[in-house]
CSV table of C-alpha atoms in Angstrom, one decimal:
chain,number,residue,atom,x,y,z
E,1,LYS,CA,105.0,102.4,183.2
E,2,MET,CA,104.9,101.5,179.5
E,3,SER,CA,101.2,100.6,179.8
E,4,LEU,CA,100.4,103.9,181.5
E,5,GLU,CA,102.1,106.0,178.8
E,6,TRP,CA,100.3,104.0,176.1
E,7,LEU,CA,96.9,104.6,177.7
E,8,VAL,CA,97.5,108.3,178.0
E,9,ALA,CA,98.6,108.5,174.3
E,10,TRP,CA,95.6,106.5,173.3
E,11,SER,CA,93.3,108.8,175.3
E,12,TRP,CA,94.7,111.9,173.6
E,13,SER,CA,94.3,110.2,170.2
E,14,LEU,CA,90.6,109.5,170.9
E,15,ASP,CA,90.2,113.1,172.0
E,16,GLY,CA,91.8,114.4,168.8
E,17,LEU,CA,89.6,112.1,166.6
E,18,ARG,CA,86.5,113.3,168.5
E,19,ASP,CA,87.4,116.9,168.0
E,20,CYS,CA,88.1,116.3,164.3
E,21,ILE,CA,84.7,114.7,163.7
E,22,ALA,CA,83.0,117.4,165.7
E,23,THR,CA,84.7,120.1,163.7
E,24,GLY,CA,83.7,118.4,160.4
E,25,ILE,CA,80.1,118.1,161.4
E,26,GLN,CA,80.0,121.8,162.4
E,27,SER,CA,81.6,122.7,159.1
E,28,VAL,CA,79.0,120.9,157.1
E,29,ARG,CA,76.3,122.6,159.2
E,30,ASP,CA,77.8,126.0,158.6
E,31,CYS,CA,78.2,125.4,154.8
E,32,ASP,CA,75.9,126.9,152.3
E,33,THR,CA,73.4,124.4,150.9
E,34,THR,CA,74.2,125.4,147.3
E,35,ALA,CA,77.9,124.6,147.8
E,36,ILE,CA,77.0,121.1,149.1
E,37,VAL,CA,74.7,120.4,146.2
E,38,THR,CA,77.4,121.5,143.7
E,39,VAL,CA,80.0,119.3,145.3
E,40,ALA,CA,77.6,116.3,145.2
E,41,CYS,CA,76.8,116.9,141.5
E,42,LEU,CA,80.5,117.0,140.7
E,43,LEU,CA,81.1,113.8,142.6
E,44,VAL,CA,78.2,112.1,140.7
E,45,LEU,CA,79.6,113.3,137.3
E,46,PHE,CA,83.1,112.0,138.2
E,47,VAL,CA,81.7,108.6,139.1
E,48,TRP,CA,79.7,108.4,135.9
E,49,TYR,CA,82.8,109.4,133.8
E,50,CYS,CA,84.9,106.7,135.4
E,51,TYR,CA,82.1,104.1,134.8
E,52,HIS,CA,81.8,105.2,131.1
E,53,VAL,CA,85.6,105.1,130.4
E,54,GLY,CA,85.8,101.7,132.1
E,55,ARG,CA,83.1,100.2,129.8
E,56,GLU,CA,84.5,101.7,126.6
E,57,GLN,CA,86.1,99.1,124.3
E,58,PRO,CA,89.5,99.7,122.7
E,59,ARG,CA,89.4,100.9,119.1
E,60,PRO,CA,90.3,98.1,116.6
E,61,TYR,CA,93.5,98.5,114.5
E,62,VAL,CA,92.7,99.6,111.0
E,63,SER,CA,95.0,98.2,108.4
E,64,VAL,CA,96.0,99.8,105.1
E,65,ASN,CA,94.1,97.1,103.2
E,66,SER,CA,90.9,97.8,105.0
E,67,LEU,CA,91.2,101.5,104.1
E,68,ILE,CA,91.8,100.6,100.5
E,69,GLN,CA,88.7,98.3,100.5
E,70,ALA,CA,86.6,101.1,102.1
E,71,ALA,CA,87.8,103.5,99.4
E,72,ASP,CA,86.9,101.1,96.7
E,73,ALA,CA,83.5,100.6,98.2
E,74,ASN,CA,83.0,104.3,97.9
E,75,GLY,CA,84.0,104.4,94.2
E,76,LEU,CA,87.5,105.6,94.8
E,77,GLN,CA,89.3,103.0,92.7
E,78,ASN,CA,91.8,105.4,91.2
E,79,GLY,CA,94.9,104.3,93.1
E,80,TYR,CA,94.6,107.0,95.8
E,81,VAL,CA,93.3,106.5,99.3
E,82,TYR,CA,92.1,109.8,100.7
E,83,CYS,CA,92.9,110.4,104.3
E,84,GLN,CA,89.9,112.8,104.9
E,85,SER,CA,92.0,114.9,107.3
E,86,PRO,CA,91.0,118.5,107.6
E,87,GLU,CA,94.7,119.4,107.7
E,88,CYS,CA,95.5,117.7,104.4
E,89,VAL,CA,95.4,120.1,101.4
E,90,ARG,CA,95.5,117.2,98.9
E,91,CYS,CA,92.5,115.5,100.4
E,92,THR,CA,90.3,118.4,101.6
E,93,HIS,CA,87.6,119.8,99.4
E,94,ASN,CA,85.5,122.5,101.0
E,95,GLU,CA,85.2,126.2,101.7
E,96,GLY,CA,87.6,125.9,104.6
E,97,LEU,CA,90.4,125.1,102.1
E,98,ASN,CA,89.8,128.2,100.1
E,99,GLN,CA,89.9,130.3,103.3
E,100,LYS,CA,93.1,128.6,104.3
E,101,LEU,CA,94.7,129.3,100.9
E,102,TYR,CA,93.7,132.9,101.0
E,103,HIS,CA,95.1,133.3,104.4
E,104,ASN,CA,98.4,131.8,103.2
E,105,LEU,CA,98.5,134.1,100.2
E,106,GLN,CA,97.9,137.2,102.5
E,107,GLU,CA,100.7,136.0,104.8
E,108,TYR,CA,103.0,135.6,101.8
E,109,ALA,CA,102.2,139.0,100.4
E,110,LYS,CA,102.8,140.7,103.7
E,111,ARG,CA,106.3,139.1,103.9
E,112,TYR,CA,107.2,139.7,100.3
E,113,SER,CA,104.9,141.4,97.8
E,114,TRP,CA,101.6,141.4,96.0
E,115,SER,CA,103.4,141.9,92.8
E,116,GLY,CA,102.7,139.2,90.3
E,117,MET,CA,100.1,137.6,92.4
E,118,GLY,CA,97.1,138.5,90.2
E,119,ARG,CA,96.4,135.1,88.8
E,120,ILE,CA,96.9,133.3,92.1
E,121,HIS,CA,94.6,135.8,93.9
E,122,LYS,CA,92.0,135.4,91.1
E,123,GLY,CA,92.3,131.6,91.3
E,124,ILE,CA,91.9,131.3,95.1
E,125,ARG,CA,89.1,133.9,95.1
E,126,GLU,CA,87.1,132.0,92.5
E,127,GLN,CA,88.4,128.5,93.0
E,128,GLY,CA,84.9,127.0,93.6
E,129,ARG,CA,83.6,128.4,90.3
E,130,TYR,CA,86.6,127.2,88.4
E,131,LEU,CA,86.6,123.7,89.7
E,132,ASN,CA,82.8,123.3,89.2
E,133,SER,CA,82.7,124.8,85.7
E,134,ARG,CA,85.6,123.0,84.2
E,135,PRO,CA,84.8,120.6,81.4
E,136,SER,CA,84.9,117.0,82.5
E,137,ILE,CA,88.1,116.4,80.4
E,138,GLN,CA,90.1,118.6,82.9
E,139,LYS,CA,89.1,118.9,86.5
E,140,PRO,CA,92.0,119.4,88.9
E,141,GLU,CA,90.9,118.2,92.3
E,142,VAL,CA,92.6,120.8,94.6
E,143,PHE,CA,93.8,124.0,92.8
E,144,PHE,CA,93.2,125.5,89.4
E,145,LEU,CA,95.4,128.4,88.2
E,146,PRO,CA,93.5,130.4,85.6
E,147,ASP,CA,94.8,131.6,82.3
E,148,LEU,CA,97.4,128.7,81.8
E,149,PRO,CA,97.5,127.1,78.3
E,150,THR,CA,95.9,123.8,78.6
E,151,THR,CA,96.8,120.7,76.6
E,152,PRO,CA,96.9,117.0,77.5
E,153,TYR,CA,100.5,116.5,76.3
E,154,PHE,CA,103.5,118.9,76.1
E,155,SER,CA,106.4,118.9,73.7
E,156,ARG,CA,109.9,118.0,74.9
E,157,ASP,CA,110.8,121.7,74.4
E,158,ALA,CA,108.5,122.8,77.2
E,159,GLN,CA,111.2,121.9,79.7
E,160,LYS,CA,114.1,121.1,77.4
E,161,HIS,CA,117.0,121.4,79.9
E,162,ASP,CA,115.4,119.0,82.4
E,163,VAL,CA,114.2,116.5,79.7
E,164,GLU,CA,117.7,116.3,78.2
E,165,LEU,CA,119.3,115.9,81.6
E,166,LEU,CA,117.0,113.1,82.5
E,167,GLU,CA,117.5,111.3,79.2
E,168,ARG,CA,121.3,111.6,79.5
E,169,ASN,CA,121.1,109.9,82.9
E,170,PHE,CA,118.7,107.1,81.7
E,171,GLN,CA,121.3,104.3,82.4
E,172,THR,CA,122.1,105.6,85.9
E,173,ILE,CA,118.4,105.7,86.9
E,174,LEU,CA,117.8,102.3,85.3
E,175,CYS,CA,120.7,100.7,87.2
E,176,GLU,CA,119.5,101.9,90.5
E,177,PHE,CA,116.0,100.7,89.8
E,178,GLU,CA,117.3,97.2,88.9
E,179,ALA,CA,119.2,97.0,92.1
E,180,LEU,CA,116.0,97.9,94.0
E,181,TYR,CA,113.8,95.5,92.1
E,182,LYS,CA,116.0,92.5,93.0
E,183,ALA,CA,114.4,92.7,96.5
E,184,PHE,CA,111.1,91.6,95.0
E,185,SER,CA,112.5,88.1,94.6
E,186,ASN,CA,112.8,87.8,98.4
E,187,CYS,CA,109.4,89.2,99.5
E,188,SER,CA,106.2,90.4,98.0
E,189,LEU,CA,106.5,94.1,99.0
E,190,PRO,CA,110.1,95.1,99.9
E,191,GLN,CA,110.7,98.0,102.3
E,192,GLY,CA,110.2,101.5,100.7
E,193,TRP,CA,107.8,100.3,98.1
E,194,LYS,CA,104.1,101.2,98.1
E,195,MET,CA,101.3,99.2,96.6
E,196,ASN,CA,98.5,101.3,95.1
E,197,SER,CA,94.9,100.4,94.6
E,198,THR,CA,93.9,99.2,91.1
E,199,PRO,CA,90.9,97.3,89.8
E,200,SER,CA,93.3,94.7,88.2
E,201,GLY,CA,96.9,93.9,88.3
E,202,GLU,CA,99.6,95.5,90.5
E,203,TRP,CA,100.9,99.0,90.6
E,204,PHE,CA,104.0,99.7,92.8
E,205,THR,CA,105.7,103.1,93.5
E,206,TYR,CA,109.0,103.9,95.1
E,207,TYR,CA,109.0,107.5,96.3
E,208,LEU,CA,112.1,109.7,96.6
E,209,VAL,CA,109.9,112.8,97.1
E,210,ASN,CA,106.3,112.3,98.2
E,211,GLN,CA,104.0,115.4,98.1
E,212,GLY,CA,107.0,117.8,98.6
E,213,VAL,CA,108.6,115.7,101.4
E,214,CYS,CA,111.9,113.9,100.8
E,215,VAL,CA,111.9,110.2,101.8
E,216,PRO,CA,115.5,109.9,103.2
E,217,ARG,CA,115.6,106.0,103.5
E,218,ASN,CA,114.6,105.6,99.8
E,219,CYS,CA,116.9,108.4,98.7
E,220,ARG,CA,119.9,106.7,100.3
E,221,LYS,CA,119.2,103.6,98.2
E,222,CYS,CA,119.1,105.8,95.0
E,223,PRO,CA,121.8,108.3,95.7
E,224,ARG,CA,122.7,109.2,92.1
E,225,THR,CA,119.0,109.6,91.1
E,226,TYR,CA,118.4,111.7,94.1
E,227,ARG,CA,121.3,114.0,93.3
E,228,LEU,CA,120.0,114.3,89.8
E,229,LEU,CA,116.8,115.9,91.1
E,230,GLY,CA,118.9,118.7,92.5
E,231,SER,CA,120.2,119.5,89.0
E,232,LEU,CA,116.8,119.9,87.5
E,233,ARG,CA,115.8,123.5,87.0
E,234,THR,CA,112.0,123.1,87.1
E,235,CYS,CA,111.5,120.2,89.5
E,236,ILE,CA,108.8,120.9,92.1
E,237,GLY,CA,110.3,119.9,95.4
E,238,ASN,CA,109.0,122.4,98.0
E,239,ASN,CA,105.2,122.1,97.8
E,240,VAL,CA,102.6,119.3,98.1
E,241,PHE,CA,102.2,119.0,94.4
E,242,GLY,CA,105.8,117.8,93.9
E,243,ASN,CA,106.7,114.1,93.6
E,244,ALA,CA,109.5,112.0,92.3
E,245,CYS,CA,109.2,108.2,92.2
E,246,ILE,CA,109.7,105.0,90.3
E,247,SER,CA,106.4,103.6,89.0
E,248,VAL,CA,106.0,100.0,88.1
E,249,LEU,CA,103.0,98.4,86.4
E,250,SER,CA,102.9,94.6,86.2
E,251,PRO,CA,101.3,92.9,83.2
E,252,GLY,CA,97.5,93.0,83.3
E,253,THR,CA,97.4,96.2,85.3
E,254,VAL,CA,94.8,98.9,84.7
E,255,ILE,CA,94.8,102.3,86.5
E,256,THR,CA,91.3,103.6,86.6
E,257,GLU,CA,90.7,107.1,85.0
E,258,HIS,CA,91.4,109.9,87.5
E,259,TYR,CA,92.4,113.6,87.7
E,260,GLY,CA,95.5,115.0,89.3
E,261,PRO,CA,95.3,117.8,92.0
E,262,THR,CA,96.4,120.8,89.9
E,263,ASN,CA,97.3,122.3,86.5
E,264,ILE,CA,100.4,124.2,87.7
E,265,ARG,CA,102.6,121.2,87.0
E,266,ILE,CA,103.8,119.0,84.1
E,267,ARG,CA,104.2,115.3,85.0
E,268,CYS,CA,107.3,113.8,83.3
E,269,HIS,CA,107.7,110.1,82.7
E,270,LEU,CA,111.1,108.8,81.7
E,271,GLY,CA,110.7,105.4,80.2
E,272,LEU,CA,113.0,102.8,81.9
E,273,LYS,CA,111.3,99.6,80.7
E,274,THR,CA,108.5,99.9,78.1
E,275,PRO,CA,107.3,96.5,76.8
E,276,ASN,CA,104.6,96.3,74.1
E,277,GLY,CA,101.0,96.6,75.1
E,278,CYS,CA,101.5,99.6,77.4
E,279,GLU,CA,99.7,102.9,77.0
E,280,LEU,CA,99.0,106.2,78.7
E,281,VAL,CA,95.8,107.9,77.8
E,282,VAL,CA,95.4,111.6,78.7
E,283,GLY,CA,92.3,113.6,77.7
E,284,GLY,CA,91.3,110.8,75.5
E,285,GLU,CA,94.6,110.8,73.6
E,286,PRO,CA,96.7,107.7,73.7
E,287,GLN,CA,100.5,107.7,73.8
E,288,CYS,CA,103.2,105.0,74.3
E,289,TRP,CA,106.3,105.3,76.4
E,290,ALA,CA,109.8,104.7,75.0
E,291,GLU,CA,112.9,103.6,76.9
E,292,GLY,CA,115.3,106.5,77.5
E,293,ARG,CA,112.7,109.1,76.4
E,294,CYS,CA,110.6,111.5,78.4
E,295,LEU,CA,106.8,111.8,78.0
E,296,LEU,CA,105.3,115.1,79.3
E,297,PHE,CA,101.6,115.5,80.2
E,298,ASP,CA,99.2,117.5,82.3
E,299,ASP,CA,97.7,115.1,84.8
E,300,SER,CA,94.9,117.5,85.7
E,301,PHE,CA,93.3,116.0,82.5
E,302,LEU,CA,91.4,112.8,82.9
E,303,HIS,CA,94.0,110.1,82.4
E,304,THR,CA,94.6,106.4,82.8
E,305,ALA,CA,97.4,103.9,82.1
E,306,PHE,CA,97.5,100.2,81.4
E,307,HIS,CA,99.8,97.2,80.7
E,308,GLU,CA,98.2,94.6,78.4
E,309,GLY,CA,101.4,92.7,77.8
E,310,SER,CA,102.1,89.1,78.8
E,311,ALA,CA,104.0,87.9,81.9
E,312,GLU,CA,107.0,87.3,79.7
E,313,ASP,CA,107.1,90.9,78.8
E,314,GLY,CA,107.9,92.0,82.3
E,315,PRO,CA,106.7,95.2,84.0
E,316,ARG,CA,106.4,98.7,82.6
E,317,VAL,CA,108.7,101.0,84.6
E,318,VAL,CA,109.0,104.8,84.4
E,319,PHE,CA,110.8,107.4,86.5
E,320,MET,CA,108.2,110.0,87.3
E,321,VAL,CA,109.0,113.6,88.4
E,322,ASP,CA,106.8,116.7,88.6
E,323,LEU,CA,108.0,119.8,86.8
E,324,TRP,CA,106.6,123.3,86.8
E,325,HIS,CA,104.2,124.3,84.0
E,326,PRO,CA,106.3,126.5,81.7
E,327,ASN,CA,103.8,129.3,81.9
E,328,VAL,CA,103.9,129.6,85.7
E,329,ALA,CA,106.1,132.7,86.4
E,330,ALA,CA,109.0,132.6,88.9
E,331,ALA,CA,107.2,134.9,91.3
E,332,GLU,CA,104.2,132.6,91.2
E,333,ARG,CA,106.3,129.6,91.8
E,334,GLN,CA,107.8,131.1,94.9
E,335,ALA,CA,104.3,132.1,96.2
E,336,LEU,CA,102.8,128.6,95.4
E,337,ASP,CA,105.7,127.0,97.3
E,338,PHE,CA,104.8,129.1,100.3
E,339,ILE,CA,101.0,128.6,100.1
E,340,PHE,CA,101.2,124.9,99.5
E,341,ALA,CA,104.2,124.1,101.7
E,342,PRO,CA,104.0,120.6,103.2
E,343,GLY,CA,102.3,120.8,106.6
E,344,ARG,CA,101.0,124.3,106.2
């Protein structure tokens, strides 16, 4: 009985399979020739794609050192490695950037007002002409705001409140630096520190704010210095041109001449350790740092720094913070923070 039932079920299965095959053949006969050709072409393309992906080799890992070496090979030996990203305002130099800036200005004006935007509008509209026609002594790489007084160095009175506040807190900043610097005895480059490209020597930076973005892990290790930034009246902290960091030059270090990205800021150096043989040269004018004193300069001028002291002299150390140029009005600062906001 079991065998009989199995034979009957098997017979029905064969009948079903035969009917399925017959139906499929009839469907192909009834199909339009164009549809069949289209399906065949898609199938061939799919097989080719699978073959191509299978043969593709994985991309090799690119280290930071190799990027630095590539930058040096292209003549970029100024301590900056450009990312070449079309989204990066700091590293993009083309007409697309000007269009992007103008769009950001329009968006700001719609939300707030065109009042007081004359210089910014003029600067963005004629940015290419400004950047190309500037004398070689001052060529900001990203944005030039017209009609600002230009000078390589500024007096302490340019931002008197912030200068005096930084100098009063000299010992606080110095103590936090010394605690950080002890880590160098355990490893060559402790966590949080960045090594910059230089033709000779070593240049380290420890950022609390990097291009307008706070670095929380580093700030937690320098809590009093970080809180001090919040007390500065003219600190640039909300756009890509704002930085705050500890900068260390070892003996024998030279930073190749280069230009900063904009003239809307003053770069302030508070001397923490300033041995002999160290100089900053801005626009061809040399100056020396002094411990506990601030040195203000416009880094959109061609500038360099070097430490020609001996190993016994120890490193040159400054606390660097970017302040607003005193002639950038409050309304302009608000607009520039919006236009050059990190990630915009």
